[in-house]
């Protein structure tokens, strides 16, 4: 049974990575269009699936993470709240309603509540799910230069 699971993982890995890369490109394009600084820029070659979005305020990081959590397939009812975490000199907020705890291939987001207030969005095993969650996150934070 272990051999079957290993081969299943090898078979599914390219699909999961492809979906996560599509999700990160989508996040970069969407939030760039809303006026936020993003890194990497939309449509640039990538070496990983992490997308940094400079939201500029702690309230926007919290709102972004809440939207991602609300559209997660697991524990969507959980409200991510900032808290102290070992290894960080500021509070951190994390969203990750994933099937596997700590998964980096499933859609998640987190960010430290300190200037310049960057949220790190990663993963997404289905870009269509990421699109729904990112649409909610965009609605939650609004354009970059709104009050």
XYZ file of C-alpha atoms in Angstrom:
147
model
C 0.000 0.000 0.000
C 2.913 2.360 0.755
C 4.302 1.878 -2.764
C 0.923 2.765 -4.273
C 0.790 5.991 -2.252
C 4.310 6.957 -3.315
C 3.480 6.440 -6.985
C 0.185 8.286 -6.567
C 2.094 11.241 -5.105
C 4.580 11.205 -7.960
C 1.719 11.049 -10.457
C -0.242 13.936 -8.885
C 2.693 16.213 -8.018
C 3.029 17.945 -11.425
C -0.704 18.715 -11.476
C -0.616 20.174 -7.961
C 2.449 22.289 -8.709
C 0.896 23.537 -11.955
C -2.300 24.556 -10.167
C -0.337 26.330 -7.420
C 1.721 28.242 -10.001
C -1.445 29.274 -11.864
C -2.903 30.414 -8.536
C 0.145 32.549 -7.747
C 0.072 34.140 -11.216
C -3.624 34.901 -10.706
C -2.978 36.469 -7.282
C -0.171 38.607 -8.724
C -2.291 39.808 -11.650
C -5.403 40.513 -9.566
C -3.718 42.424 -6.777
C -1.412 44.267 -9.169
C -4.499 45.470 -11.049
C -5.910 46.668 -7.728
C -2.792 48.812 -7.280
C -0.831 46.719 -4.787
C 2.877 45.999 -5.070
C 3.366 42.293 -5.700
C 6.431 40.072 -5.812
C 6.982 38.307 -8.125
C 5.270 40.418 -10.775
C 2.467 38.912 -12.855
C 3.548 36.538 -15.642
C 7.188 36.388 -14.567
C 8.944 33.022 -14.357
C 8.681 31.451 -10.903
C 10.825 29.163 -8.815
C 8.244 28.605 -6.081
C 4.552 29.168 -5.407
C 4.704 31.963 -2.830
C 3.127 35.271 -3.844
C 3.907 38.355 -1.750
C 1.319 41.156 -1.755
C 2.128 44.441 -0.012
C -1.219 45.419 1.506
C 0.113 48.328 3.555
C -1.933 47.916 6.738
C -2.525 45.348 9.466
C -6.301 45.541 8.960
C -5.925 44.552 5.311
C -3.693 41.579 6.175
C -6.289 40.349 8.665
C -9.143 40.905 6.173
C -7.222 39.059 3.436
C -6.512 36.081 5.689
C -10.116 35.966 6.915
C -11.381 35.820 3.328
C -8.976 33.013 2.422
C -10.017 31.074 5.547
C -13.737 31.606 4.866
C -13.330 30.068 1.407
C -11.212 27.151 2.626
C -12.567 23.608 2.288
C -11.729 22.771 5.916
C -12.527 24.857 9.019
C -13.970 27.729 6.981
C -15.781 28.836 10.158
C -12.481 29.583 11.955
C -11.597 33.251 12.408
C -7.855 33.820 11.994
C -6.644 36.181 14.678
C -3.185 37.684 15.093
C -1.029 36.104 17.754
C 2.565 35.859 18.886
C 4.505 33.032 17.266
C 7.929 31.680 18.186
C 10.601 33.028 15.867
C 8.737 36.234 14.963
C 9.239 39.645 16.511
C 5.665 40.705 15.738
C 2.252 39.110 15.739
C 1.367 36.846 12.832
C -1.990 36.017 11.269
C -2.433 32.771 9.365
C -5.191 31.307 7.189
C -5.005 27.686 6.205
C -8.150 25.628 6.081
C -6.295 22.683 4.610
C -6.822 18.933 4.634
C -3.214 18.418 5.751
C -1.991 20.574 8.669
C 0.865 22.813 7.562
C 0.346 21.972 3.912
C 2.160 24.265 1.495
C 0.502 22.901 -1.626
C -3.013 23.756 -0.442
C -4.129 27.397 -0.526
C -3.013 29.359 2.524
C -1.986 32.875 3.504
C -0.102 34.482 6.349
C 1.642 37.678 7.240
C 3.404 39.442 10.093
C 1.659 42.510 11.457
C 4.538 44.898 10.906
C 5.482 47.417 8.259
C 5.437 47.118 5.254
C 2.448 44.782 5.914
C 2.996 42.048 3.348
C 0.773 38.989 3.116
C 2.228 35.787 1.698
C -0.223 33.683 -0.280
C 0.781 30.228 -1.458
C -0.452 26.997 -2.878
C -3.752 26.052 -4.364
C -4.449 22.533 -5.539
C -7.179 23.891 -7.846
C -6.728 27.303 -9.452
C -10.516 27.608 -9.693
C -10.810 27.353 -5.912
C -7.983 29.874 -5.534
C -9.841 32.223 -7.909
C -12.942 32.156 -5.694
C -10.928 32.727 -2.512
C -8.803 35.480 -4.094
C -11.938 37.223 -5.364
C -13.229 37.274 -1.788
C -9.859 38.526 -0.502
C -9.844 41.310 -3.117
C -13.357 42.343 -2.076
C -12.279 42.312 1.582
C -9.276 44.616 1.101
C -10.497 46.735 -1.830
C -8.231 48.757 -4.108
C -4.841 49.857 -2.796
C -5.642 53.536 -2.644
C -9.132 53.469 -1.124
C -10.131 54.634 2.316
